[in-house]
Amino acid sequence: QKTAYEIPKRDWSSDVCSSDLVVVVRGDTVHIAWDSGDHDVLYKKSTNMGSTWEPTIKIGDNNFSWLSTRPISMDVVGNYVYVVWNTSGDKTKFVRSTDGGSSFSVPADINNGGRPSISAYGSNVDVIGWGGAGDDKIKFTRSTDYGATFGAISDAGNGGIVNAIDSSKNEIYIVSRVGANTMNLIKSSDGGTSFSTINIGTGTDFPNIQKTDAYLHVSYSNGGSNVSYRISDDLGATWSNAGTVTSNWATTAPQYT
C-alpha cells in the first residue's frame, strides 16, 4: 500500500530546507526529497522510521524552479526510488535509484512540460506534466522498464496546471484543474493508450488522488478557504458531496495517506 505525505518548512538535521519537502514511507524506510533553497534537490532516508538518518545526497543539477503547487514528486517501489521536479522554463527532470536510495542516476529531461507528478507500480513509471499556458494539456508518458526509458508523450486531457496521479497496472487516475476552478478526473484502463474525463467538482489548488480497493479518494483546496475531500465507490463515475476536511487553507501542498 502506498503511503505518501508532505511536510511544511522545517530544518532537517542541519540541512537547509525550503517549503517543498515530500516524504514517502515504505515499511520502516522513510524517503525524503526537498529543495535546498538554492536551485537544487536533495534526498535522504531513514531505515528505522526516522530514528536515525543516512547522509544527504544531492540528486539535482542546480536547475530546480520553485512553485507553490508541489514542484517535487516522488514514488518508491521496492528498491526503486523515483523523483521528478520542476525546472526553469516549466520543464521536468527525472532521477531514479535502483538500490533503495543509496545512489541516483544523472538527472534526465522528460519533455512533457513542467509541474510534474509521478506514480509507479511494478515496472511501470507514469509521469504527467503541464504543457503550459499555450498548450493547456496534461502531458503523459510511461516507462515499462523501471524508468530506464520512457515512451512517447501524449495528451491525456485538458488542464494540468495543478495535478496529481495514482496508477496500478493498466489503471491510471489523474486529478487535474481545468480553467480557474474545475477539478476533473482523467482516467485510463488501458495503460494510457486512451483517456476519458469526468467532472469531480469545484476546486482550485493542491489536488491529491489515491485508489484503495474499489474506491477513489480525492482532496483539494477550494477557493483558498478550505480543503475538500470526495470519495467515489465506482472508480470515478459518481462522487460523494464535498466534505470539508479543514477550513485552514495550506500555503504549500498538503497530501494524505
mmCIF file of N, CA, C and O in Angstrom, residues 8-9 17 21 25 34 37 49 55 59 76 91 105 113 116 122 128 137 140 155 170-171 179-180 191 228 243 249 252:
data_model
loop_
_atom_site.group_PDB
_atom_site.id
_atom_site.type_symbol
_atom_site.label_atom_id
_atom_site.label_comp_id
_atom_site.label_asym_id
_atom_site.label_seq_id
_atom_site.Cartn_x
_atom_site.Cartn_y
_atom_site.Cartn_z
ATOM 1 N N PRO A 8 5.427 20.698 5.855
ATOM 2 C CA PRO A 8 5.805 22.083 5.576
ATOM 3 C C PRO A 8 7.229 22.387 6.024
ATOM 4 O O PRO A 8 7.922 21.534 6.560
ATOM 5 N N LYS A 9 7.630 23.617 5.817
ATOM 6 C CA LYS A 9 9.006 24.046 6.055
ATOM 7 C C LYS A 9 9.488 23.688 7.451
ATOM 8 O O LYS A 9 8.823 23.927 8.441
ATOM 9 N N CYS A 17 16.500 23.683 4.224
ATOM 10 C CA CYS A 17 15.276 23.103 3.683
ATOM 11 C C CYS A 17 14.272 24.202 3.393
ATOM 12 O O CYS A 17 13.963 25.002 4.259
ATOM 13 N N LEU A 21 9.005 19.853 0.569
ATOM 14 C CA LEU A 21 9.575 18.632 1.102
ATOM 15 C C LEU A 21 8.543 17.527 0.977
ATOM 16 O O LEU A 21 7.415 17.657 1.435
ATOM 17 N N VAL A 25 6.833 6.781 2.657
ATOM 18 C CA VAL A 25 7.158 5.755 3.644
ATOM 19 C C VAL A 25 6.825 4.387 3.077
ATOM 20 O O VAL A 25 5.710 4.160 2.593
ATOM 21 N N TRP A 34 13.700 17.152 -1.080
ATOM 22 C CA TRP A 34 13.320 18.554 -0.874
ATOM 23 C C TRP A 34 14.251 19.457 -1.675
ATOM 24 O O TRP A 34 15.293 19.029 -2.168
ATOM 25 N N GLY A 37 16.763 25.300 -1.383
ATOM 26 C CA GLY A 37 16.670 26.738 -1.252
ATOM 27 C C GLY A 37 17.645 27.460 -2.155
ATOM 28 O O GLY A 37 17.700 28.693 -2.175
ATOM 29 N N MET A 49 12.391 4.145 10.657
ATOM 30 C CA MET A 49 11.254 5.026 10.934
ATOM 31 C C MET A 49 11.656 6.378 11.497
ATOM 32 O O MET A 49 10.951 6.972 12.292
ATOM 33 N N PRO A 55 23.326 9.909 5.279
ATOM 34 C CA PRO A 55 23.777 11.216 4.772
ATOM 35 C C PRO A 55 22.905 11.735 3.631
ATOM 36 O O PRO A 55 22.322 10.967 2.864
ATOM 37 N N ILE A 59 20.697 15.141 -5.527
ATOM 38 C CA ILE A 59 20.208 14.431 -6.707
ATOM 39 C C ILE A 59 19.879 15.377 -7.856
ATOM 40 O O ILE A 59 19.599 14.927 -8.970
ATOM 41 N N VAL A 76 8.051 5.298 -4.624
ATOM 42 C CA VAL A 76 9.004 4.241 -4.305
ATOM 43 C C VAL A 76 8.325 2.894 -4.494
ATOM 44 O O VAL A 76 7.219 2.668 -3.984
ATOM 45 N N LYS A 91 9.904 22.827 -17.058
ATOM 46 C CA LYS A 91 10.277 21.539 -17.631
ATOM 47 C C LYS A 91 10.450 20.533 -16.506
ATOM 48 O O LYS A 91 10.464 20.888 -15.336
ATOM 49 N N SER A 105 20.670 8.113 -10.454
ATOM 50 C CA SER A 105 21.091 8.379 -11.818
ATOM 51 C C SER A 105 21.339 9.870 -12.012
ATOM 52 O O SER A 105 20.938 10.710 -11.203
ATOM 53 N N GLY A 113 6.575 18.997 -20.452
ATOM 54 C CA GLY A 113 6.191 20.194 -19.728
ATOM 55 C C GLY A 113 6.716 20.155 -18.304
ATOM 56 O O GLY A 113 7.552 19.334 -17.943
ATOM 57 N N PRO A 116 5.426 18.512 -12.643
ATOM 58 C CA PRO A 116 5.209 17.082 -12.815
ATOM 59 C C PRO A 116 4.654 16.388 -11.576
ATOM 60 O O PRO A 116 4.810 16.848 -10.446
ATOM 61 N N GLY A 122 4.898 -1.762 -9.956
ATOM 62 C CA GLY A 122 5.648 -2.803 -10.641
ATOM 63 C C GLY A 122 6.781 -2.185 -11.446
ATOM 64 O O GLY A 122 7.548 -1.364 -10.948
ATOM 65 N N ILE A 128 3.282 12.688 -15.388
ATOM 66 C CA ILE A 128 2.466 13.677 -16.062
ATOM 67 C C ILE A 128 3.052 15.066 -15.822
ATOM 68 O O ILE A 128 3.755 15.302 -14.835
ATOM 69 N N LYS A 137 -2.679 21.322 -21.647
ATOM 70 C CA LYS A 137 -2.966 19.888 -21.695
ATOM 71 C C LYS A 137 -2.110 19.142 -20.675
ATOM 72 O O LYS A 137 -1.003 19.576 -20.327
ATOM 73 N N PHE A 140 1.341 13.083 -20.763
ATOM 74 C CA PHE A 140 1.533 11.788 -20.110
ATOM 75 C C PHE A 140 2.604 10.976 -20.813
ATOM 76 O O PHE A 140 2.665 10.938 -22.041
ATOM 77 N N ASP A 155 -1.231 13.542 -25.064
ATOM 78 C CA ASP A 155 -2.154 14.401 -24.327
ATOM 79 C C ASP A 155 -3.207 13.529 -23.643
ATOM 80 O O ASP A 155 -3.957 12.819 -24.316
ATOM 81 N N ASN A 170 -2.678 -1.353 -15.407
ATOM 82 C CA ASN A 170 -3.126 -0.547 -16.537
ATOM 83 C C ASN A 170 -4.105 0.544 -16.146
ATOM 84 O O ASN A 170 -4.589 1.280 -17.001
ATOM 85 N N GLU A 171 -4.428 0.649 -14.860
ATOM 86 C CA GLU A 171 -5.344 1.688 -14.396
ATOM 87 C C GLU A 171 -4.556 2.949 -14.027
ATOM 88 O O GLU A 171 -3.622 2.883 -13.231
ATOM 89 N N GLY A 179 -9.247 25.348 -16.235
ATOM 90 C CA GLY A 179 -9.724 26.698 -16.012
ATOM 91 C C GLY A 179 -9.382 27.173 -14.616
ATOM 92 O O GLY A 179 -8.396 26.757 -14.009
ATOM 93 N N ALA A 180 -10.223 28.042 -14.066
ATOM 94 C CA ALA A 180 -9.929 28.653 -12.778
ATOM 95 C C ALA A 180 -10.291 27.778 -11.596
ATOM 96 O O ALA A 180 -9.644 27.834 -10.550
ATOM 97 N N GLY A 191 -3.592 1.414 -19.732
ATOM 98 C CA GLY A 191 -2.198 1.792 -19.593
ATOM 99 C C GLY A 191 -1.810 3.097 -20.237
ATOM 100 O O GLY A 191 -0.626 3.347 -20.481
ATOM 101 N N SER A 228 -11.114 20.280 0.682
ATOM 102 C CA SER A 228 -12.281 19.425 0.475
ATOM 103 C C SER A 228 -11.854 17.999 0.148
ATOM 104 O O SER A 228 -10.784 17.768 -0.425
ATOM 105 N N GLY A 243 -16.808 17.082 1.310
ATOM 106 C CA GLY A 243 -16.727 17.310 2.740
ATOM 107 C C GLY A 243 -15.538 18.194 3.051
ATOM 108 O O GLY A 243 -14.485 18.092 2.410
ATOM 109 N N TRP A 249 -6.637 26.924 5.128
ATOM 110 C CA TRP A 249 -6.020 26.719 3.815
ATOM 111 C C TRP A 249 -4.511 26.633 3.949
ATOM 112 O O TRP A 249 -3.872 27.364 4.697
ATOM 113 N N THR A 252 1.295 25.648 1.234
ATOM 114 C CA THR A 252 2.083 24.689 0.460
ATOM 115 C C THR A 252 1.253 23.440 0.292
ATOM 116 O O THR A 252 0.225 23.286 0.936
#
